[in-house]
Short mmCIF file of N, CA and C in Angstrom, two decimals:
data_model
loop_
_atom_site.label_atom_id
_atom_site.label_comp_id
_atom_site.label_asym_id
_atom_site.label_seq_id
_atom_site.Cartn_x
_atom_site.Cartn_y
_atom_site.Cartn_z
N MET A 698 -94.60 56.23 41.20
CA MET A 698 -93.71 55.71 40.43
C MET A 698 -92.73 54.90 41.07
N SER A 699 -92.76 53.48 41.04
CA SER A 699 -91.94 52.51 41.82
C SER A 699 -90.54 52.66 40.95
N VAL A 700 -89.32 52.75 41.43
CA VAL A 700 -87.95 52.83 41.00
C VAL A 700 -87.58 51.12 41.29
N ARG A 701 -87.28 50.76 40.00
CA ARG A 701 -86.97 49.62 39.99
C ARG A 701 -85.37 49.44 39.78
N ILE A 702 -84.76 48.74 41.14
CA ILE A 702 -83.15 48.58 41.00
C ILE A 702 -82.92 47.01 40.94
N VAL A 703 -81.80 46.82 39.66
CA VAL A 703 -81.63 45.63 39.45
C VAL A 703 -80.16 45.45 40.46
N ALA A 704 -80.01 44.04 41.15
CA ALA A 704 -78.83 44.00 42.06
C ALA A 704 -78.21 42.89 41.42
N LEU A 705 -76.85 42.78 41.22
CA LEU A 705 -76.03 41.87 40.66
C LEU A 705 -75.15 41.44 41.82
N VAL A 706 -74.95 40.34 42.14
CA VAL A 706 -73.87 39.70 43.13
C VAL A 706 -72.71 39.03 42.36
N GLY A 707 -71.52 39.38 42.59
CA GLY A 707 -70.46 39.00 42.04
C GLY A 707 -69.90 37.73 42.83
N SER A 708 -70.79 37.13 43.62
CA SER A 708 -70.12 35.98 44.18
C SER A 708 -71.40 34.84 44.08
N LEU A 709 -70.81 33.58 43.65
CA LEU A 709 -71.67 32.57 43.32
C LEU A 709 -71.95 31.40 44.46
N ARG A 710 -71.05 31.68 45.53
CA ARG A 710 -71.19 30.88 46.66
C ARG A 710 -72.38 31.02 47.43
N ALA A 711 -73.03 29.79 47.83
CA ALA A 711 -74.43 29.83 48.61
C ALA A 711 -74.43 30.83 49.68
N GLY A 712 -73.46 30.55 50.33
CA GLY A 712 -73.29 31.15 51.79
C GLY A 712 -72.38 32.70 51.66
N SER A 713 -72.40 33.15 50.58
CA SER A 713 -71.84 34.42 50.29
C SER A 713 -72.38 35.54 51.11
N HIS A 714 -71.42 36.46 51.75
CA HIS A 714 -71.63 37.49 52.49
C HIS A 714 -72.17 38.53 51.49
N ASN A 715 -71.62 38.91 50.37
CA ASN A 715 -72.14 39.71 49.30
C ASN A 715 -73.69 39.12 49.28
N ARG A 716 -73.89 38.12 48.70
CA ARG A 716 -75.35 37.76 48.52
C ARG A 716 -76.44 38.00 49.71
N GLN A 717 -75.74 37.67 50.84
CA GLN A 717 -76.45 38.29 52.11
C GLN A 717 -76.74 39.73 52.25
N LEU A 718 -75.67 40.48 51.69
CA LEU A 718 -75.97 42.01 51.68
C LEU A 718 -76.98 42.45 50.80
N ALA A 719 -76.87 41.68 49.55
CA ALA A 719 -78.19 42.01 48.53
C ALA A 719 -79.46 41.52 49.03
N GLU A 720 -79.47 40.34 49.73
CA GLU A 720 -80.82 40.16 50.48
C GLU A 720 -81.22 41.23 51.41
N ALA A 721 -80.38 41.58 51.97
CA ALA A 721 -80.55 42.81 52.87
C ALA A 721 -81.21 44.03 52.18
N ALA A 722 -80.34 44.28 51.20
CA ALA A 722 -80.96 45.46 50.31
C ALA A 722 -82.57 45.14 49.87
N VAL A 723 -82.91 43.87 49.47
CA VAL A 723 -84.21 43.58 49.20
C VAL A 723 -85.09 44.00 50.36
N LYS A 724 -84.64 43.79 51.40
CA LYS A 724 -85.43 43.84 52.80
C LYS A 724 -85.65 45.22 53.10
N LEU A 725 -84.42 45.98 53.03
CA LEU A 725 -84.44 47.41 53.22
C LEU A 725 -84.81 48.39 52.13
N ALA A 726 -85.20 48.10 51.16
CA ALA A 726 -85.61 49.10 50.14
C ALA A 726 -86.46 50.14 50.48
N PRO A 727 -86.37 51.32 50.33
CA PRO A 727 -87.24 52.48 50.56
C PRO A 727 -88.65 52.16 50.21
N GLU A 728 -89.36 53.09 50.65
CA GLU A 728 -90.84 53.04 50.02
C GLU A 728 -90.51 53.87 48.68
N GLY A 729 -91.35 53.06 47.63
CA GLY A 729 -91.14 53.60 46.41
C GLY A 729 -90.30 53.05 45.39
N ALA A 730 -89.43 52.01 46.10
CA ALA A 730 -88.30 51.52 45.31
C ALA A 730 -88.43 49.96 45.60
N GLU A 731 -88.03 49.16 44.49
CA GLU A 731 -88.11 47.79 44.51
C GLU A 731 -86.56 47.27 43.86
N VAL A 732 -85.91 46.28 45.22
CA VAL A 732 -84.77 45.85 44.69
C VAL A 732 -85.08 44.46 44.11
N GLU A 733 -84.43 44.11 42.80
CA GLU A 733 -84.64 42.81 42.26
C GLU A 733 -83.35 42.35 42.27
N LEU A 734 -83.20 41.07 42.96
CA LEU A 734 -81.88 40.48 43.21
C LEU A 734 -81.99 39.35 41.59
N PHE A 735 -80.98 39.79 40.66
CA PHE A 735 -81.05 38.86 39.68
C PHE A 735 -80.50 37.50 39.98
N GLU A 736 -81.05 36.53 39.77
CA GLU A 736 -80.81 35.25 39.54
C GLU A 736 -80.21 34.61 38.17
N GLY A 737 -79.18 33.95 38.51
CA GLY A 737 -78.63 33.24 37.31
C GLY A 737 -77.19 33.76 36.48
N LEU A 738 -76.56 34.58 37.20
CA LEU A 738 -75.39 34.70 36.46
C LEU A 738 -74.31 33.84 36.20
N ALA A 739 -74.62 32.62 37.08
CA ALA A 739 -73.81 31.34 36.86
C ALA A 739 -74.07 30.80 35.43
N GLU A 740 -75.26 31.10 34.73
CA GLU A 740 -75.59 30.26 33.61
C GLU A 740 -75.16 31.04 32.37
N ILE A 741 -74.76 32.31 32.73
CA ILE A 741 -74.46 33.08 31.37
C ILE A 741 -73.30 32.85 30.86
N PRO A 742 -72.95 32.55 29.62
CA PRO A 742 -71.63 32.17 29.29
C PRO A 742 -70.68 33.35 29.28
N PHE A 743 -69.34 33.26 29.18
CA PHE A 743 -68.31 34.56 28.94
C PHE A 743 -68.56 35.04 27.76
N TYR A 744 -68.62 36.50 27.68
CA TYR A 744 -69.26 37.29 26.66
C TYR A 744 -68.20 36.92 25.41
N ASN A 745 -68.72 36.80 24.54
CA ASN A 745 -67.93 36.43 23.23
C ASN A 745 -68.82 37.07 21.84
N GLU A 746 -68.34 37.81 21.13
CA GLU A 746 -68.97 38.79 20.18
C GLU A 746 -69.71 37.32 19.21
N ASP A 747 -68.95 36.54 18.90
CA ASP A 747 -69.43 35.40 18.06
C ASP A 747 -70.77 34.78 18.20
N ILE A 748 -71.16 34.67 19.54
CA ILE A 748 -72.45 34.18 20.12
C ILE A 748 -73.28 35.44 20.58
N ASP A 749 -73.11 36.59 20.37
CA ASP A 749 -73.74 37.74 20.79
C ASP A 749 -74.46 38.17 19.34
N VAL A 750 -75.29 37.49 18.91
CA VAL A 750 -75.70 37.54 17.42
C VAL A 750 -77.55 37.70 17.55
N GLU A 751 -78.14 38.80 16.99
CA GLU A 751 -79.33 38.87 17.19
C GLU A 751 -80.09 37.71 16.72
N GLY A 752 -81.27 37.42 17.38
CA GLY A 752 -82.06 36.26 17.41
C GLY A 752 -81.24 34.95 17.92
N SER A 753 -79.91 34.91 18.21
CA SER A 753 -79.43 33.74 18.76
C SER A 753 -78.78 34.06 20.24
N VAL A 754 -78.82 35.02 20.81
CA VAL A 754 -78.45 35.43 21.87
C VAL A 754 -78.44 34.66 23.02
N PRO A 755 -77.50 33.79 23.79
CA PRO A 755 -77.93 32.74 24.69
C PRO A 755 -79.01 33.34 25.65
N ALA A 756 -79.92 32.14 25.97
CA ALA A 756 -80.92 32.70 26.79
C ALA A 756 -80.80 33.25 28.28
N ALA A 757 -79.71 32.90 28.95
CA ALA A 757 -79.46 33.26 30.21
C ALA A 757 -78.91 34.86 30.05
N ALA A 758 -77.94 34.89 28.95
CA ALA A 758 -77.67 36.52 28.95
C ALA A 758 -78.83 37.38 28.11
N ALA A 759 -79.59 36.92 27.49
CA ALA A 759 -80.92 37.53 27.20
C ALA A 759 -81.81 37.75 28.53
N ARG A 760 -81.98 36.90 29.27
CA ARG A 760 -82.69 37.35 30.64
C ARG A 760 -81.95 38.38 31.33
N LEU A 761 -80.73 38.40 31.50
CA LEU A 761 -79.90 39.20 32.05
C LEU A 761 -80.01 40.74 31.50
N ARG A 762 -80.14 40.62 29.87
CA ARG A 762 -80.36 41.95 29.34
C ARG A 762 -81.59 42.56 29.33
N GLU A 763 -82.94 41.68 29.58
CA GLU A 763 -84.07 42.06 29.77
C GLU A 763 -84.39 42.82 31.15
N ALA A 764 -83.72 42.01 32.19
CA ALA A 764 -83.54 42.46 33.40
C ALA A 764 -83.27 43.92 33.55
N GLY A 765 -81.71 44.19 32.75
CA GLY A 765 -81.25 45.20 32.72
C GLY A 765 -81.96 46.55 32.03
N ALA A 766 -82.53 46.00 31.13
CA ALA A 766 -83.43 46.96 30.03
C ALA A 766 -84.74 47.66 30.80
N GLY A 767 -85.15 46.69 31.85
CA GLY A 767 -86.34 47.34 32.76
C GLY A 767 -85.84 48.05 33.94
N ALA A 768 -84.62 48.12 34.26
CA ALA A 768 -84.06 48.79 35.62
C ALA A 768 -83.94 50.01 35.33
N ASP A 769 -84.33 50.70 36.57
CA ASP A 769 -84.26 52.68 36.67
C ASP A 769 -82.72 52.47 37.06
N ALA A 770 -82.25 51.69 37.74
CA ALA A 770 -80.94 51.80 38.31
C ALA A 770 -80.37 50.47 38.80
N PHE A 771 -78.96 50.29 39.03
CA PHE A 771 -78.59 49.25 39.15
C PHE A 771 -77.63 49.14 40.57
N LEU A 772 -77.59 48.07 41.52
CA LEU A 772 -76.80 48.07 42.35
C LEU A 772 -75.85 46.70 42.56
N LEU A 773 -74.51 46.83 42.49
CA LEU A 773 -73.70 45.89 42.18
C LEU A 773 -73.02 45.47 43.52
N PHE A 774 -72.97 44.13 43.75
CA PHE A 774 -72.49 43.64 45.06
C PHE A 774 -70.94 42.83 44.75
N SER A 775 -70.12 43.56 45.16
CA SER A 775 -68.82 42.92 44.48
C SER A 775 -67.93 42.46 45.81
N PRO A 776 -67.43 41.05 45.89
CA PRO A 776 -66.19 40.75 46.74
C PRO A 776 -65.40 41.14 46.13
N GLU A 777 -64.06 40.78 46.65
CA GLU A 777 -62.39 41.08 45.76
C GLU A 777 -61.91 39.69 46.06
N TYR A 778 -61.88 39.29 44.62
CA TYR A 778 -61.02 38.07 44.24
C TYR A 778 -59.86 38.55 43.79
N ASN A 779 -58.61 38.23 44.74
CA ASN A 779 -57.15 38.44 44.46
C ASN A 779 -57.02 39.84 43.82
N GLY A 780 -57.73 40.70 44.86
CA GLY A 780 -57.60 42.05 44.49
C GLY A 780 -58.07 42.88 43.49
N THR A 781 -59.16 42.10 42.90
CA THR A 781 -60.04 42.76 41.63
C THR A 781 -61.16 42.27 41.74
N ILE A 782 -61.86 42.50 40.61
CA ILE A 782 -63.48 42.25 40.31
C ILE A 782 -63.56 40.49 40.11
N PRO A 783 -64.49 39.98 40.58
CA PRO A 783 -65.09 38.78 40.17
C PRO A 783 -65.22 38.53 38.89
N ALA A 784 -64.79 37.39 38.03
CA ALA A 784 -65.06 37.29 36.71
C ALA A 784 -66.54 37.35 36.37
N VAL A 785 -67.47 36.62 37.21
CA VAL A 785 -68.99 36.74 37.07
C VAL A 785 -69.59 37.96 36.94
N LEU A 786 -68.98 38.75 37.83
CA LEU A 786 -69.65 40.17 37.76
C LEU A 786 -69.19 41.14 36.49
N LYS A 787 -67.75 40.70 36.19
CA LYS A 787 -67.25 41.39 35.16
C LYS A 787 -68.05 40.89 33.73
N ASN A 788 -68.33 39.84 33.59
CA ASN A 788 -68.98 38.90 32.49
C ASN A 788 -70.38 39.63 32.59
N ALA A 789 -71.10 40.00 33.41
CA ALA A 789 -72.42 40.41 33.41
C ALA A 789 -72.38 42.00 32.78
N ILE A 790 -71.30 42.79 33.26
CA ILE A 790 -71.15 43.99 32.93
C ILE A 790 -70.80 44.19 31.37
N ASP A 791 -69.97 43.08 30.95
CA ASP A 791 -69.75 42.97 29.55
C ASP A 791 -70.83 42.67 28.98
N TRP A 792 -71.80 41.96 29.14
CA TRP A 792 -73.11 41.55 28.39
C TRP A 792 -74.15 42.73 28.59
N LEU A 793 -74.09 43.25 29.64
CA LEU A 793 -74.93 44.51 29.65
C LEU A 793 -74.41 45.67 29.07
N SER A 794 -73.21 45.64 28.52
CA SER A 794 -72.71 46.81 27.90
C SER A 794 -73.13 46.79 26.25
N ARG A 795 -73.54 45.80 25.82
CA ARG A 795 -73.85 45.64 24.31
C ARG A 795 -75.10 45.65 24.21
N PRO A 796 -75.84 45.99 22.98
CA PRO A 796 -74.95 46.52 21.93
C PRO A 796 -74.36 47.94 22.26
N TYR A 797 -73.19 47.98 21.65
CA TYR A 797 -72.33 48.86 22.12
C TYR A 797 -73.17 50.47 21.78
N GLY A 798 -73.07 51.23 22.72
CA GLY A 798 -73.89 52.65 23.08
C GLY A 798 -75.00 52.39 23.30
N ALA A 799 -75.66 51.27 23.37
CA ALA A 799 -77.26 51.03 23.83
C ALA A 799 -77.39 49.75 24.61
N GLY A 800 -76.50 49.67 25.68
CA GLY A 800 -76.49 48.42 26.65
C GLY A 800 -77.74 48.97 27.61
N ALA A 801 -77.65 48.21 28.36
CA ALA A 801 -78.77 48.51 29.68
C ALA A 801 -78.24 49.22 30.47
N PHE A 802 -77.00 49.59 30.57
CA PHE A 802 -76.38 50.53 31.60
C PHE A 802 -76.31 52.06 31.09
N THR A 803 -76.80 52.16 29.78
CA THR A 803 -76.34 53.30 29.13
C THR A 803 -77.29 54.47 30.04
N GLY A 804 -76.81 55.30 30.66
CA GLY A 804 -77.40 56.63 31.25
C GLY A 804 -77.94 56.47 32.59
N LYS A 805 -77.84 54.95 32.92
CA LYS A 805 -78.52 54.55 34.17
C LYS A 805 -77.63 54.65 35.45
N PRO A 806 -78.26 55.04 36.77
CA PRO A 806 -77.32 55.24 37.91
C PRO A 806 -76.80 53.80 38.30
N VAL A 807 -75.38 53.61 38.71
CA VAL A 807 -75.12 52.38 39.00
C VAL A 807 -74.18 52.62 40.57
N ALA A 808 -74.50 52.11 41.36
CA ALA A 808 -73.83 52.00 42.65
C ALA A 808 -73.13 50.55 42.96
N VAL A 809 -71.77 50.81 43.19
CA VAL A 809 -70.95 49.65 43.69
C VAL A 809 -70.61 49.42 45.27
N VAL A 810 -70.91 48.24 45.85
CA VAL A 810 -71.09 48.24 47.35
C VAL A 810 -70.42 46.69 47.47
N GLY A 811 -70.00 46.39 48.75
CA GLY A 811 -69.63 45.01 48.98
C GLY A 811 -68.87 45.05 50.25
N THR A 812 -68.64 43.50 50.63
CA THR A 812 -67.84 43.32 51.93
C THR A 812 -66.69 42.28 51.25
N ALA A 813 -65.91 42.27 52.08
CA ALA A 813 -64.85 40.91 52.01
C ALA A 813 -64.20 40.76 53.08
N TYR A 814 -63.42 39.83 53.11
CA TYR A 814 -62.61 39.46 54.33
C TYR A 814 -61.61 40.15 54.91
N GLY A 815 -60.89 40.82 54.00
CA GLY A 815 -59.74 41.86 54.22
C GLY A 815 -60.43 42.94 54.91
N GLN A 816 -59.28 43.83 55.35
CA GLN A 816 -59.28 45.11 56.02
C GLN A 816 -59.86 46.23 55.44
N PHE A 817 -60.05 46.31 54.33
CA PHE A 817 -60.71 47.33 53.40
C PHE A 817 -62.06 47.07 52.73
N GLY A 818 -62.46 45.84 52.85
CA GLY A 818 -63.94 45.40 52.64
C GLY A 818 -64.00 45.58 50.90
N GLY A 819 -62.93 45.20 50.41
CA GLY A 819 -63.35 45.08 48.73
C GLY A 819 -63.13 46.28 48.16
N VAL A 820 -62.52 47.26 48.63
CA VAL A 820 -62.65 48.66 47.80
C VAL A 820 -61.92 48.44 46.61
N TRP A 821 -60.67 47.62 46.36
CA TRP A 821 -60.06 47.59 45.06
C TRP A 821 -61.07 46.95 43.97
N ALA A 822 -61.77 45.95 44.39
CA ALA A 822 -62.34 45.21 43.45
C ALA A 822 -63.87 46.33 43.26
N GLN A 823 -64.47 47.05 44.11
CA GLN A 823 -65.61 47.98 43.86
C GLN A 823 -64.76 49.02 43.02
N ASP A 824 -63.96 49.56 43.08
CA ASP A 824 -63.24 50.55 42.34
C ASP A 824 -63.11 50.00 40.67
N GLU A 825 -62.85 48.70 40.69
CA GLU A 825 -62.41 48.25 39.24
C GLU A 825 -63.90 47.90 38.81
N ALA A 826 -64.91 47.57 39.58
CA ALA A 826 -66.27 47.54 39.03
C ALA A 826 -66.96 48.83 38.68
N ARG A 827 -66.57 49.91 39.22
CA ARG A 827 -67.10 51.27 38.73
C ARG A 827 -66.35 51.51 37.70
N LYS A 828 -65.26 51.59 37.54
CA LYS A 828 -64.79 51.84 36.17
C LYS A 828 -65.06 50.99 35.06
N ALA A 829 -65.22 49.71 35.32
CA ALA A 829 -65.83 49.03 34.19
C ALA A 829 -67.21 49.46 33.77
N VAL A 830 -68.09 49.42 34.76
CA VAL A 830 -69.58 49.87 34.52
C VAL A 830 -69.76 51.41 33.92
N GLY A 831 -68.49 52.33 34.14
CA GLY A 831 -68.56 53.56 33.51
C GLY A 831 -68.24 53.53 32.18
N ILE A 832 -67.30 52.84 31.74
CA ILE A 832 -66.86 52.44 30.65
C ILE A 832 -68.08 52.13 29.92
N ALA A 833 -68.99 51.04 30.49
CA ALA A 833 -70.05 50.40 29.73
C ALA A 833 -71.17 51.36 29.62
N GLY A 834 -71.27 52.48 29.93
CA GLY A 834 -72.17 53.57 29.85
C GLY A 834 -72.93 53.95 31.01
N GLY A 835 -72.69 53.13 31.91
CA GLY A 835 -73.58 53.57 33.60
C GLY A 835 -73.13 54.92 34.12
N LYS A 836 -73.93 55.60 34.68
CA LYS A 836 -73.96 56.81 35.32
C LYS A 836 -73.52 56.43 36.67
N VAL A 837 -72.20 56.31 37.07
CA VAL A 837 -71.49 55.72 38.27
C VAL A 837 -71.72 56.53 39.50
N LEU A 838 -72.45 56.14 40.47
CA LEU A 838 -72.62 57.20 41.32
C LEU A 838 -71.38 56.97 42.63
N GLU A 839 -70.47 57.69 42.14
CA GLU A 839 -69.23 57.76 42.75
C GLU A 839 -68.88 58.03 44.21
N ASP A 840 -70.01 58.82 44.57
CA ASP A 840 -69.92 59.26 46.14
C ASP A 840 -70.90 58.07 47.16
N VAL A 841 -71.46 57.14 46.37
CA VAL A 841 -72.25 56.40 46.94
C VAL A 841 -71.75 54.70 47.16
N LYS A 842 -71.11 54.64 48.31
CA LYS A 842 -69.89 53.77 48.52
C LYS A 842 -70.34 53.06 49.90
N LEU A 843 -70.14 51.51 50.10
CA LEU A 843 -70.43 50.94 51.34
C LEU A 843 -69.31 49.65 51.09
N SER A 844 -68.39 49.81 51.79
CA SER A 844 -67.39 48.70 51.82
C SER A 844 -67.15 48.10 53.34
N VAL A 845 -67.71 47.00 53.64
CA VAL A 845 -67.73 46.19 54.93
C VAL A 845 -66.61 45.17 54.91
N PRO A 846 -65.55 45.58 55.62
CA PRO A 846 -64.35 44.84 56.18
C PRO A 846 -64.68 43.51 57.03
N GLY A 847 -63.84 42.66 56.97
CA GLY A 847 -63.73 41.63 58.10
C GLY A 847 -65.22 40.74 57.93
N SER A 848 -65.69 40.46 56.83
CA SER A 848 -67.15 39.78 56.65
C SER A 848 -67.02 38.41 57.10
N VAL A 849 -66.12 37.61 57.30
CA VAL A 849 -66.01 36.47 57.60
C VAL A 849 -66.30 36.23 59.31
N GLU A 850 -65.71 37.01 59.94
CA GLU A 850 -66.20 37.28 61.51
C GLU A 850 -67.26 38.04 61.59
N ARG A 851 -67.23 39.28 60.79
CA ARG A 851 -68.52 40.08 61.10
C ARG A 851 -69.69 39.48 60.91
N PHE A 852 -69.80 38.53 59.93
CA PHE A 852 -71.31 38.01 59.67
C PHE A 852 -71.30 36.40 59.96
N ALA A 853 -70.06 36.31 60.56
CA ALA A 853 -70.25 34.75 61.07
C ALA A 853 -71.69 34.21 61.78
N GLN A 854 -72.04 35.14 62.68
CA GLN A 854 -73.36 34.74 63.57
C GLN A 854 -74.53 35.60 63.14
N THR A 855 -74.13 36.60 62.36
CA THR A 855 -75.17 37.79 62.09
C THR A 855 -75.40 38.15 60.46
N HIS A 856 -76.68 38.03 60.24
CA HIS A 856 -76.80 38.35 58.75
C HIS A 856 -76.44 39.89 58.48
N PRO A 857 -76.27 40.40 57.65
CA PRO A 857 -76.35 41.78 57.41
C PRO A 857 -77.28 42.74 57.67
N VAL A 858 -78.51 42.12 57.44
CA VAL A 858 -79.77 42.99 57.70
C VAL A 858 -79.93 43.00 59.17
N ASP A 859 -79.41 42.01 59.98
CA ASP A 859 -79.44 42.29 61.45
C ASP A 859 -78.25 42.91 62.00
N ASP A 860 -77.38 43.54 61.42
CA ASP A 860 -76.47 44.44 62.00
C ASP A 860 -76.80 45.77 61.84
N ALA A 861 -76.87 46.52 62.89
CA ALA A 861 -77.64 47.79 63.00
C ALA A 861 -76.68 48.58 62.13
N GLU A 862 -75.24 48.76 61.87
CA GLU A 862 -74.37 49.80 61.36
C GLU A 862 -74.56 49.52 59.82
N VAL A 863 -74.53 48.10 59.48
CA VAL A 863 -74.53 48.03 58.15
C VAL A 863 -76.04 48.15 57.49
N ALA A 864 -77.01 47.81 58.35
CA ALA A 864 -78.32 48.14 57.98
C ALA A 864 -78.56 49.55 57.41
N GLU A 865 -78.02 50.48 58.68
CA GLU A 865 -78.32 51.74 58.46
C GLU A 865 -77.59 52.61 57.41
N LYS A 866 -76.38 51.79 56.90
CA LYS A 866 -75.58 52.29 55.81
C LYS A 866 -76.10 51.85 54.54
N LEU A 867 -76.41 50.48 54.43
CA LEU A 867 -76.99 50.25 53.21
C LEU A 867 -78.26 50.87 53.06
N THR A 868 -79.09 51.20 53.79
CA THR A 868 -80.25 52.05 53.74
C THR A 868 -80.23 53.24 53.10
N GLU A 869 -78.96 54.12 53.48
CA GLU A 869 -78.49 55.26 52.91
C GLU A 869 -78.21 55.17 51.45
N VAL A 870 -77.53 53.97 51.12
CA VAL A 870 -76.94 53.74 50.03
C VAL A 870 -78.56 53.61 48.87
N LEU A 871 -79.17 52.98 49.44
CA LEU A 871 -80.45 52.54 48.71
C LEU A 871 -81.56 53.88 48.51
N VAL A 872 -81.48 54.75 49.49
CA VAL A 872 -82.19 55.85 49.30
C VAL A 872 -81.41 56.68 48.12
N GLN A 873 -80.08 56.88 48.35
CA GLN A 873 -79.43 57.53 47.32
C GLN A 873 -79.72 56.86 45.63
N VAL A 874 -79.50 55.66 45.49
CA VAL A 874 -79.57 54.91 44.36
C VAL A 874 -81.11 55.10 43.97
N SER A 875 -82.06 54.89 44.67
CA SER A 875 -83.75 55.07 44.51
C SER A 875 -83.80 56.65 44.06
N ALA A 876 -83.54 57.46 44.31
CA ALA A 876 -83.41 58.95 44.00
C ALA A 876 -82.76 59.21 42.66
N ALA A 877 -81.70 58.76 42.63
CA ALA A 877 -81.02 58.87 41.22
C ALA A 877 -81.73 58.14 40.21
N GLY A 878 -82.01 56.84 40.44
CA GLY A 878 -83.14 56.13 39.54
C GLY A 878 -84.25 56.81 39.12
N ARG A 879 -84.92 57.41 39.93
CA ARG A 879 -86.02 58.27 39.84
C ARG A 879 -85.81 59.36 39.02
N THR A 880 -84.72 59.99 39.39
CA THR A 880 -84.35 61.36 38.32
C THR A 880 -84.10 60.75 37.13
N ALA A 881 -83.34 59.63 36.94
CA ALA A 881 -83.01 59.22 35.52
C ALA A 881 -84.25 58.69 34.89
N ALA A 882 -85.32 58.20 35.30
CA ALA A 882 -86.50 57.53 34.84
C ALA A 882 -87.22 58.79 34.20
N THR A 883 -87.11 59.87 34.82
CA THR A 883 -88.19 61.04 34.53
C THR A 883 -87.56 62.04 33.53
N ALA A 884 -86.13 61.76 33.32
CA ALA A 884 -85.36 62.59 32.53
C ALA A 884 -85.69 62.28 31.19
#
């Protein structure tokens, strides 16, 4: 059985280091696991219960929910915007948390990693994302973490997949998420 891990990136910027980190995860996925980098978070409207009506959910949000429903696990990549989670990632969490009690995160393993310019690598945002996804029903893998500081300098000339230390740590994260996803899928 192949474990399907859906990756959500909280940065929309074309040259985002978090996107590059997610691209590295796709390449470094362990045997028996597939990391799917979800595209289209920019097209999803802000969550609004008035438009979350069966039969008329916006197409972009429906695609996100479909991808989430088919996931065995999730891997969120979060930069830090003004000390907290980016709106685009929070919005994805909100859409995936519904319908209440039966959202795509419910009971599935979720890890949050990322990189940021600051000296702590975005840990505040990552902690906020863990909190939100846990409330949304996800089984947060609290011990599975990767925060890469100094992204602007560190990845100025090197893609994260070519940074030996980052690649090694990201591979460890992927092995743990994959194992948790496999366990959840067979439970």
